[in-house]
Amino acid sequence: MSSFLSSIDMSATVLAASLAVFLLAGFVKGVIGLGLPTVAVGLLSLMMPPVQAAALLIVPSMVTNGWQLLTGGALRALVRRLWTLLAGIVLGTLAGGSFMNADGGRRAIIVLGLALVLYALAGLASWTPSVSPAQEQWWSPAVGLTTGLVTAATGVFVIPAVPYLQALGLPREQLIQALGLSFTVSTLALAVNLGQGGAFSGGVGWASLVLLLPALLGMSIGARVRGRVQAVTFRRCFFIGLLLLGLHLASALLRQGGAA
């Protein structure tokens, strides 16, 4: 076990904390249908560089979002409609290169914090933009490219893809499948990005596979309690938690300024 942990630069304490984080992240996804990457990368970045947190996310994100992608019968239609969004995600993620590794990951933590703050504020405000079919041809590639760049910088792929997909007015089942499609493509592009930078090695891959188990367990528990909690209240608590976490991460900029 010790050789395995050292191969991925992870102590037993950090591994235990990571298991707890993915259990919580899976629980959130089980209750509200999203949030696993956001919660996992956000909390893990408190104890490790975002690039390592993003690498540990790959297998749990791929499996859980792949399952979400395959539910429903509109996959082919969604791919035809959203292909420019998906292409933009891939291009933006690959263009981001090694941003998370730059400056020891300090800038990545700040950008991650700001992304979480924006996502939380949009959720708390129940911001519901609207995009007409005529606007999609322009917005889809732009949103995809921006989402890819944010993914490359933070490992989180909800901004601005999630608000944009919600703005399309898709039926609920198609929206869930579209989110799964977007997240799966983002995860694949992120895996390629991290692999090219050497961050997603064999040891990290095995660790990511291990963390799939608490993520699935958390999703199962969350799905069971979904009907027993007020969805609106839970979502509000979720976004408040993200806001506080984002502010804490983003305040690294102020701490660096003070140290300078």
PDB file of C-alpha atoms in Angstrom:
ATOM      1  CA  MET A   1       0.000   0.000   0.000  1.00  0.00           C
ATOM      2  CA  SER A   2       2.775   2.447   0.880  1.00  0.00           C
ATOM      3  CA  SER A   3       4.458   1.997  -2.506  1.00  0.00           C
ATOM      4  CA  PHE A   4       1.123   2.523  -4.231  1.00  0.00           C
ATOM      5  CA  LEU A   5       0.469   5.734  -2.306  1.00  0.00           C
ATOM      6  CA  SER A   6       3.969   7.077  -2.920  1.00  0.00           C
ATOM      7  CA  SER A   7       3.607   6.413  -6.648  1.00  0.00           C
ATOM      8  CA  ILE A   8       0.744   8.893  -6.790  1.00  0.00           C
ATOM      9  CA  ASP A   9       2.181  11.317  -4.213  1.00  0.00           C
ATOM     10  CA  MET A  10      -0.663  10.649  -1.778  1.00  0.00           C
ATOM     11  CA  SER A  11      -0.451   9.897   1.950  1.00  0.00           C
ATOM     12  CA  ALA A  12      -2.864   7.576   3.708  1.00  0.00           C
ATOM     13  CA  THR A  13      -4.539  10.598   5.305  1.00  0.00           C
ATOM     14  CA  VAL A  14      -5.073  12.301   1.950  1.00  0.00           C
ATOM     15  CA  LEU A  15      -6.382   9.049   0.477  1.00  0.00           C
ATOM     16  CA  ALA A  16      -8.904   8.715   3.323  1.00  0.00           C
ATOM     17  CA  ALA A  17      -9.972  12.324   2.819  1.00  0.00           C
ATOM     18  CA  SER A  18     -10.294  11.722  -0.936  1.00  0.00           C
ATOM     19  CA  LEU A  19     -12.552   8.719  -0.312  1.00  0.00           C
ATOM     20  CA  ALA A  20     -14.774  10.910   1.885  1.00  0.00           C
ATOM     21  CA  VAL A  21     -14.817  13.695  -0.717  1.00  0.00           C
ATOM     22  CA  PHE A  22     -15.946  11.369  -3.498  1.00  0.00           C
ATOM     23  CA  LEU A  23     -18.574   9.821  -1.237  1.00  0.00           C
ATOM     24  CA  LEU A  24     -19.973  13.317  -0.622  1.00  0.00           C
ATOM     25  CA  ALA A  25     -19.647  14.320  -4.278  1.00  0.00           C
ATOM     26  CA  GLY A  26     -21.463  11.165  -5.369  1.00  0.00           C
ATOM     27  CA  PHE A  27     -24.182  11.824  -2.808  1.00  0.00           C
ATOM     28  CA  VAL A  28     -24.738  15.329  -4.188  1.00  0.00           C
ATOM     29  CA  LYS A  29     -24.963  13.971  -7.739  1.00  0.00           C
ATOM     30  CA  GLY A  30     -27.383  11.292  -6.588  1.00  0.00           C
ATOM     31  CA  VAL A  31     -29.689  13.879  -5.069  1.00  0.00           C
ATOM     32  CA  ILE A  32     -29.659  16.654  -7.693  1.00  0.00           C
ATOM     33  CA  GLY A  33     -28.191  14.943 -10.769  1.00  0.00           C
ATOM     34  CA  LEU A  34     -24.971  16.975 -11.015  1.00  0.00           C
ATOM     35  CA  GLY A  35     -22.135  18.369  -8.931  1.00  0.00           C
ATOM     36  CA  LEU A  36     -19.709  15.444  -8.676  1.00  0.00           C
ATOM     37  CA  PRO A  37     -16.780  17.089 -10.523  1.00  0.00           C
ATOM     38  CA  THR A  38     -17.468  20.470  -8.959  1.00  0.00           C
ATOM     39  CA  VAL A  39     -17.569  19.181  -5.386  1.00  0.00           C
ATOM     40  CA  ALA A  40     -14.699  16.738  -5.839  1.00  0.00           C
ATOM     41  CA  VAL A  41     -12.217  19.095  -7.493  1.00  0.00           C
ATOM     42  CA  GLY A  42     -13.227  22.020  -5.287  1.00  0.00           C
ATOM     43  CA  LEU A  43     -12.688  20.135  -2.012  1.00  0.00           C
ATOM     44  CA  LEU A  44      -9.634  18.178  -3.152  1.00  0.00           C
ATOM     45  CA  SER A  45      -7.958  21.441  -4.185  1.00  0.00           C
ATOM     46  CA  LEU A  46      -7.860  22.366  -0.494  1.00  0.00           C
ATOM     47  CA  MET A  47      -5.238  19.656   0.031  1.00  0.00           C
ATOM     48  CA  MET A  48      -3.561  19.066  -3.350  1.00  0.00           C
ATOM     49  CA  PRO A  49      -2.844  20.923  -6.611  1.00  0.00           C
ATOM     50  CA  PRO A  50      -5.890  21.193  -8.912  1.00  0.00           C
ATOM     51  CA  VAL A  51      -4.092  19.185 -11.600  1.00  0.00           C
ATOM     52  CA  GLN A  52      -3.853  16.186  -9.262  1.00  0.00           C
ATOM     53  CA  ALA A  53      -7.462  16.634  -8.152  1.00  0.00           C
ATOM     54  CA  ALA A  54      -8.577  16.729 -11.788  1.00  0.00           C
ATOM     55  CA  ALA A  55      -6.596  13.561 -12.558  1.00  0.00           C
ATOM     56  CA  LEU A  56      -8.265  11.684  -9.694  1.00  0.00           C
ATOM     57  CA  LEU A  57     -11.639  12.777 -11.075  1.00  0.00           C
ATOM     58  CA  ILE A  58     -11.269  11.097 -14.487  1.00  0.00           C
ATOM     59  CA  VAL A  59     -12.599   7.570 -13.847  1.00  0.00           C
ATOM     60  CA  PRO A  60     -15.468   8.504 -11.467  1.00  0.00           C
ATOM     61  CA  SER A  61     -16.563  11.283 -13.818  1.00  0.00           C
ATOM     62  CA  MET A  62     -16.329   9.091 -16.914  1.00  0.00           C
ATOM     63  CA  VAL A  63     -18.368   6.253 -15.423  1.00  0.00           C
ATOM     64  CA  THR A  64     -21.072   8.331 -13.721  1.00  0.00           C
ATOM     65  CA  ASN A  65     -21.539  10.736 -16.617  1.00  0.00           C
ATOM     66  CA  GLY A  66     -21.314   7.944 -19.175  1.00  0.00           C
ATOM     67  CA  TRP A  67     -24.204   6.240 -17.403  1.00  0.00           C
ATOM     68  CA  GLN A  68     -26.145   9.516 -17.457  1.00  0.00           C
ATOM     69  CA  LEU A  69     -25.331   9.934 -21.143  1.00  0.00           C
ATOM     70  CA  LEU A  70     -26.781   6.541 -22.058  1.00  0.00           C
ATOM     71  CA  THR A  71     -30.104   7.087 -20.270  1.00  0.00           C
ATOM     72  CA  GLY A  72     -32.806   8.348 -22.594  1.00  0.00           C
ATOM     73  CA  GLY A  73     -33.251   7.883 -26.308  1.00  0.00           C
ATOM     74  CA  ALA A  74     -32.198  11.211 -27.765  1.00  0.00           C
ATOM     75  CA  LEU A  75     -28.423  10.751 -27.975  1.00  0.00           C
ATOM     76  CA  ARG A  76     -28.155  10.877 -31.768  1.00  0.00           C
ATOM     77  CA  ALA A  77     -30.365  13.949 -32.014  1.00  0.00           C
ATOM     78  CA  LEU A  78     -28.454  15.696 -29.241  1.00  0.00           C
ATOM     79  CA  VAL A  79     -25.096  15.005 -30.895  1.00  0.00           C
ATOM     80  CA  ARG A  80     -26.385  16.497 -34.157  1.00  0.00           C
ATOM     81  CA  ARG A  81     -27.699  19.549 -32.337  1.00  0.00           C
ATOM     82  CA  LEU A  82     -24.765  20.110 -29.994  1.00  0.00           C
ATOM     83  CA  TRP A  83     -21.774  19.015 -32.075  1.00  0.00           C
ATOM     84  CA  THR A  84     -20.327  22.523 -32.331  1.00  0.00           C
ATOM     85  CA  LEU A  85     -20.579  22.895 -28.543  1.00  0.00           C
ATOM     86  CA  LEU A  86     -18.799  19.573 -28.083  1.00  0.00           C
ATOM     87  CA  ALA A  87     -16.125  20.444 -30.650  1.00  0.00           C
ATOM     88  CA  GLY A  88     -15.527  23.743 -28.862  1.00  0.00           C
ATOM     89  CA  ILE A  89     -15.133  21.924 -25.535  1.00  0.00           C
ATOM     90  CA  VAL A  90     -12.488  19.628 -26.993  1.00  0.00           C
ATOM     91  CA  LEU A  91     -10.591  22.444 -28.718  1.00  0.00           C
ATOM     92  CA  GLY A  92     -10.688  24.700 -25.667  1.00  0.00           C
ATOM     93  CA  THR A  93      -9.562  21.957 -23.285  1.00  0.00           C
ATOM     94  CA  LEU A  94      -6.657  20.931 -25.492  1.00  0.00           C
ATOM     95  CA  ALA A  95      -5.718  24.561 -26.152  1.00  0.00           C
ATOM     96  CA  GLY A  96      -5.517  25.135 -22.387  1.00  0.00           C
ATOM     97  CA  GLY A  97      -2.457  22.914 -22.320  1.00  0.00           C
ATOM     98  CA  SER A  98      -0.676  22.854 -18.985  1.00  0.00           C
ATOM     99  CA  PHE A  99      -2.388  25.860 -17.409  1.00  0.00           C
ATOM    100  CA  MET A 100      -3.121  23.942 -14.197  1.00  0.00           C
ATOM    101  CA  ASN A 101       0.567  23.127 -13.819  1.00  0.00           C
ATOM    102  CA  ALA A 102       1.734  26.706 -14.350  1.00  0.00           C
ATOM    103  CA  ASP A 103       2.916  28.756 -11.371  1.00  0.00           C
ATOM    104  CA  GLY A 104       2.755  25.700  -9.117  1.00  0.00           C
ATOM    105  CA  GLY A 105      -1.016  25.595  -9.577  1.00  0.00           C
ATOM    106  CA  ARG A 106      -1.624  28.810  -7.625  1.00  0.00           C
ATOM    107  CA  ARG A 107      -3.368  30.600 -10.477  1.00  0.00           C
ATOM    108  CA  ALA A 108      -5.429  27.499 -11.182  1.00  0.00           C
ATOM    109  CA  ILE A 109      -6.722  27.514  -7.599  1.00  0.00           C
ATOM    110  CA  ILE A 110      -7.739  31.162  -7.925  1.00  0.00           C
ATOM    111  CA  VAL A 111      -9.486  30.578 -11.263  1.00  0.00           C
ATOM    112  CA  LEU A 112     -11.225  27.523  -9.791  1.00  0.00           C
ATOM    113  CA  GLY A 113     -12.440  29.606  -6.871  1.00  0.00           C
ATOM    114  CA  LEU A 114     -13.817  32.297  -9.171  1.00  0.00           C
ATOM    115  CA  ALA A 115     -15.533  29.681 -11.344  1.00  0.00           C
ATOM    116  CA  LEU A 116     -17.203  28.151  -8.284  1.00  0.00           C
ATOM    117  CA  VAL A 117     -18.337  31.585  -7.095  1.00  0.00           C
ATOM    118  CA  LEU A 118     -19.903  32.404 -10.478  1.00  0.00           C
ATOM    119  CA  TYR A 119     -21.610  29.018 -10.676  1.00  0.00           C
ATOM    120  CA  ALA A 120     -22.932  29.340  -7.118  1.00  0.00           C
ATOM    121  CA  LEU A 121     -24.236  32.881  -7.647  1.00  0.00           C
ATOM    122  CA  ALA A 122     -26.021  31.821 -10.834  1.00  0.00           C
ATOM    123  CA  GLY A 123     -27.593  28.899  -8.988  1.00  0.00           C
ATOM    124  CA  LEU A 124     -28.658  30.956  -5.964  1.00  0.00           C
ATOM    125  CA  ALA A 125     -30.157  33.605  -8.238  1.00  0.00           C
ATOM    126  CA  SER A 126     -32.021  30.895 -10.206  1.00  0.00           C
ATOM    127  CA  TRP A 127     -30.644  32.523 -13.328  1.00  0.00           C
ATOM    128  CA  THR A 128     -32.493  31.094 -16.304  1.00  0.00           C
ATOM    129  CA  PRO A 129     -31.257  32.616 -19.573  1.00  0.00           C
ATOM    130  CA  SER A 130     -32.954  31.802 -22.839  1.00  0.00           C
ATOM    131  CA  VAL A 131     -31.334  30.977 -26.173  1.00  0.00           C
ATOM    132  CA  SER A 132     -33.408  30.833 -29.332  1.00  0.00           C
ATOM    133  CA  PRO A 133     -32.732  28.215 -32.048  1.00  0.00           C
ATOM    134  CA  ALA A 134     -31.431  30.975 -34.329  1.00  0.00           C
ATOM    135  CA  GLN A 135     -28.839  31.980 -31.711  1.00  0.00           C
ATOM    136  CA  GLU A 136     -27.544  28.460 -31.147  1.00  0.00           C
ATOM    137  CA  GLN A 137     -25.269  28.432 -34.189  1.00  0.00           C
ATOM    138  CA  TRP A 138     -23.295  31.332 -32.695  1.00  0.00           C
ATOM    139  CA  TRP A 139     -23.542  30.556 -29.002  1.00  0.00           C
ATOM    140  CA  SER A 140     -22.775  26.819 -29.100  1.00  0.00           C
ATOM    141  CA  PRO A 141     -19.159  26.999 -30.344  1.00  0.00           C
ATOM    142  CA  ALA A 142     -18.409  30.050 -28.191  1.00  0.00           C
ATOM    143  CA  VAL A 143     -19.801  28.426 -25.049  1.00  0.00           C
ATOM    144  CA  GLY A 144     -18.019  25.175 -25.879  1.00  0.00           C
ATOM    145  CA  LEU A 145     -14.661  26.894 -26.357  1.00  0.00           C
ATOM    146  CA  THR A 146     -15.064  28.867 -23.114  1.00  0.00           C
ATOM    147  CA  THR A 147     -16.089  25.741 -21.208  1.00  0.00           C
ATOM    148  CA  GLY A 148     -13.044  23.939 -22.566  1.00  0.00           C
ATOM    149  CA  LEU A 149     -10.692  26.697 -21.465  1.00  0.00           C
ATOM    150  CA  VAL A 150     -12.254  26.742 -17.983  1.00  0.00           C
ATOM    151  CA  THR A 151     -11.946  22.940 -17.878  1.00  0.00           C
ATOM    152  CA  ALA A 152      -8.274  23.128 -18.799  1.00  0.00           C
ATOM    153  CA  ALA A 153      -7.678  25.773 -16.158  1.00  0.00           C
ATOM    154  CA  THR A 154      -9.650  24.245 -13.271  1.00  0.00           C
ATOM    155  CA  GLY A 155     -10.738  20.662 -13.993  1.00  0.00           C
ATOM    156  CA  VAL A 156     -14.371  21.758 -13.561  1.00  0.00           C
ATOM    157  CA  PHE A 157     -16.612  21.767 -16.630  1.00  0.00           C
ATOM    158  CA  VAL A 158     -19.895  23.345 -15.550  1.00  0.00           C
ATOM    159  CA  ILE A 159     -19.253  26.984 -16.541  1.00  0.00           C
ATOM    160  CA  PRO A 160     -20.731  28.133 -18.839  1.00  0.00           C
ATOM    161  CA  ALA A 161     -21.978  24.815 -20.316  1.00  0.00           C
ATOM    162  CA  VAL A 162     -24.607  24.026 -17.665  1.00  0.00           C
ATOM    163  CA  PRO A 163     -26.428  27.416 -17.768  1.00  0.00           C
ATOM    164  CA  TYR A 164     -26.264  27.321 -21.570  1.00  0.00           C
ATOM    165  CA  LEU A 165     -27.804  23.853 -21.848  1.00  0.00           C
ATOM    166  CA  GLN A 166     -30.488  24.874 -19.381  1.00  0.00           C
ATOM    167  CA  ALA A 167     -31.195  27.911 -21.579  1.00  0.00           C
ATOM    168  CA  LEU A 168     -32.017  25.747 -24.602  1.00  0.00           C
ATOM    169  CA  GLY A 169     -35.383  24.756 -23.151  1.00  0.00           C
ATOM    170  CA  LEU A 170     -34.805  21.019 -23.563  1.00  0.00           C
ATOM    171  CA  PRO A 171     -37.291  18.569 -22.001  1.00  0.00           C
ATOM    172  CA  ARG A 172     -36.073  17.314 -18.625  1.00  0.00           C
ATOM    173  CA  GLU A 173     -34.919  13.893 -19.831  1.00  0.00           C
ATOM    174  CA  GLN A 174     -33.099  15.402 -22.809  1.00  0.00           C
ATOM    175  CA  LEU A 175     -31.472  18.016 -20.565  1.00  0.00           C
ATOM    176  CA  ILE A 176     -30.148  15.287 -18.251  1.00  0.00           C
ATOM    177  CA  GLN A 177     -28.799  13.390 -21.249  1.00  0.00           C
ATOM    178  CA  ALA A 178     -27.306  16.562 -22.762  1.00  0.00           C
ATOM    179  CA  LEU A 179     -25.517  17.303 -19.494  1.00  0.00           C
ATOM    180  CA  GLY A 180     -24.155  13.752 -19.462  1.00  0.00           C
ATOM    181  CA  LEU A 181     -22.985  14.181 -23.052  1.00  0.00           C
ATOM    182  CA  SER A 182     -21.241  17.479 -22.326  1.00  0.00           C
ATOM    183  CA  PHE A 183     -19.600  16.160 -19.153  1.00  0.00           C
ATOM    184  CA  THR A 184     -18.438  12.943 -20.841  1.00  0.00           C
ATOM    185  CA  VAL A 185     -16.799  14.826 -23.713  1.00  0.00           C
ATOM    186  CA  SER A 186     -15.218  17.239 -21.219  1.00  0.00           C
ATOM    187  CA  THR A 187     -13.847  14.344 -19.166  1.00  0.00           C
ATOM    188  CA  LEU A 188     -12.355  12.659 -22.246  1.00  0.00           C
ATOM    189  CA  ALA A 189     -10.725  15.899 -23.399  1.00  0.00           C
ATOM    190  CA  LEU A 190      -9.426  16.560 -19.886  1.00  0.00           C
ATOM    191  CA  ALA A 191      -7.973  13.040 -19.702  1.00  0.00           C
ATOM    192  CA  VAL A 192      -6.113  13.626 -22.982  1.00  0.00           C
ATOM    193  CA  ASN A 193      -4.897  17.001 -21.720  1.00  0.00           C
ATOM    194  CA  LEU A 194      -3.643  15.568 -18.426  1.00  0.00           C
ATOM    195  CA  GLY A 195      -2.157  12.526 -20.131  1.00  0.00           C
ATOM    196  CA  GLN A 196      -0.118  14.692 -22.479  1.00  0.00           C
ATOM    197  CA  GLY A 197       1.206  16.595 -19.481  1.00  0.00           C
ATOM    198  CA  GLY A 198       2.077  13.401 -17.608  1.00  0.00           C
ATOM    199  CA  ALA A 199      -0.457  14.041 -14.832  1.00  0.00           C
ATOM    200  CA  PHE A 200      -2.631  11.008 -15.566  1.00  0.00           C
ATOM    201  CA  SER A 201      -0.124   8.200 -15.117  1.00  0.00           C
ATOM    202  CA  GLY A 202      -0.756   4.566 -14.250  1.00  0.00           C
ATOM    203  CA  GLY A 203      -0.644   5.143 -10.493  1.00  0.00           C
ATOM    204  CA  VAL A 204      -3.090   8.038 -10.693  1.00  0.00           C
ATOM    205  CA  GLY A 205      -5.324   5.958 -12.949  1.00  0.00           C
ATOM    206  CA  TRP A 206      -5.509   3.196 -10.348  1.00  0.00           C
ATOM    207  CA  ALA A 207      -6.235   5.732  -7.609  1.00  0.00           C
ATOM    208  CA  SER A 208      -8.983   7.258  -9.742  1.00  0.00           C
ATOM    209  CA  LEU A 209     -10.457   3.778 -10.225  1.00  0.00           C
ATOM    210  CA  VAL A 210     -10.448   3.200  -6.460  1.00  0.00           C
ATOM    211  CA  LEU A 211     -12.264   6.513  -5.917  1.00  0.00           C
ATOM    212  CA  LEU A 212     -15.020   5.363  -8.268  1.00  0.00           C
ATOM    213  CA  LEU A 213     -16.321   3.086  -5.501  1.00  0.00           C
ATOM    214  CA  PRO A 214     -17.219   5.797  -2.944  1.00  0.00           C
ATOM    215  CA  ALA A 215     -18.605   7.940  -5.775  1.00  0.00           C
ATOM    216  CA  LEU A 216     -20.998   5.167  -6.816  1.00  0.00           C
ATOM    217  CA  LEU A 217     -21.894   4.454  -3.193  1.00  0.00           C
ATOM    218  CA  GLY A 218     -22.622   8.126  -2.613  1.00  0.00           C
ATOM    219  CA  MET A 219     -24.789   8.280  -5.737  1.00  0.00           C
ATOM    220  CA  SER A 220     -26.755   5.257  -4.565  1.00  0.00           C
ATOM    221  CA  ILE A 221     -27.361   6.814  -1.143  1.00  0.00           C
ATOM    222  CA  GLY A 222     -28.265  10.154  -2.712  1.00  0.00           C
ATOM    223  CA  ALA A 223     -30.753   8.533  -5.078  1.00  0.00           C
ATOM    224  CA  ARG A 224     -32.442   6.810  -2.137  1.00  0.00           C
ATOM    225  CA  VAL A 225     -32.862  10.001  -0.128  1.00  0.00           C
ATOM    226  CA  ARG A 226     -33.765  12.171  -3.136  1.00  0.00           C
ATOM    227  CA  GLY A 227     -37.486  11.797  -2.562  1.00  0.00           C
ATOM    228  CA  ARG A 228     -37.158  12.452   1.172  1.00  0.00           C
ATOM    229  CA  VAL A 229     -35.539  15.874   1.010  1.00  0.00           C
ATOM    230  CA  GLN A 230     -36.741  19.175  -0.365  1.00  0.00           C
ATOM    231  CA  ALA A 231     -34.886  19.513  -3.669  1.00  0.00           C
ATOM    232  CA  VAL A 232     -35.017  23.313  -3.573  1.00  0.00           C
ATOM    233  CA  THR A 233     -33.585  23.457  -0.060  1.00  0.00           C
ATOM    234  CA  PHE A 234     -30.844  20.951  -0.870  1.00  0.00           C
ATOM    235  CA  ARG A 235     -29.840  22.830  -4.021  1.00  0.00           C
ATOM    236  CA  ARG A 236     -29.704  26.100  -2.078  1.00  0.00           C
ATOM    237  CA  CYS A 237     -27.437  24.530   0.547  1.00  0.00           C
ATOM    238  CA  PHE A 238     -25.316  23.059  -2.246  1.00  0.00           C
ATOM    239  CA  PHE A 239     -24.804  26.433  -3.916  1.00  0.00           C
ATOM    240  CA  ILE A 240     -24.131  28.194  -0.601  1.00  0.00           C
ATOM    241  CA  GLY A 241     -21.471  25.612   0.152  1.00  0.00           C
ATOM    242  CA  LEU A 242     -19.932  26.107  -3.297  1.00  0.00           C
ATOM    243  CA  LEU A 243     -19.973  29.870  -2.812  1.00  0.00           C
ATOM    244  CA  LEU A 244     -18.093  29.633   0.491  1.00  0.00           C
ATOM    245  CA  LEU A 245     -15.616  27.141  -0.959  1.00  0.00           C
ATOM    246  CA  GLY A 246     -15.076  29.306  -4.041  1.00  0.00           C
ATOM    247  CA  LEU A 247     -14.497  32.417  -1.952  1.00  0.00           C
ATOM    248  CA  HIS A 248     -11.969  30.545   0.173  1.00  0.00           C
ATOM    249  CA  LEU A 249     -10.055  29.313  -2.882  1.00  0.00           C
ATOM    250  CA  ALA A 250     -10.205  32.651  -4.688  1.00  0.00           C
ATOM    251  CA  SER A 251      -8.950  34.471  -1.589  1.00  0.00           C
ATOM    252  CA  ALA A 252      -5.588  32.866  -2.307  1.00  0.00           C
ATOM    253  CA  LEU A 253      -5.044  35.895  -4.538  1.00  0.00           C
ATOM    254  CA  LEU A 254      -5.383  38.214  -1.536  1.00  0.00           C
ATOM    255  CA  ARG A 255      -3.167  35.997   0.620  1.00  0.00           C
ATOM    256  CA  GLN A 256      -0.496  36.010  -2.079  1.00  0.00           C
ATOM    257  CA  GLY A 257      -0.749  39.785  -2.339  1.00  0.00           C
ATOM    258  CA  GLY A 258      -0.331  40.105   1.423  1.00  0.00           C
ATOM    259  CA  ALA A 259       2.650  37.770   1.413  1.00  0.00           C
ATOM    260  CA  ALA A 260       4.288  39.751  -1.357  1.00  0.00           C
TER     261      ALA A 260
END
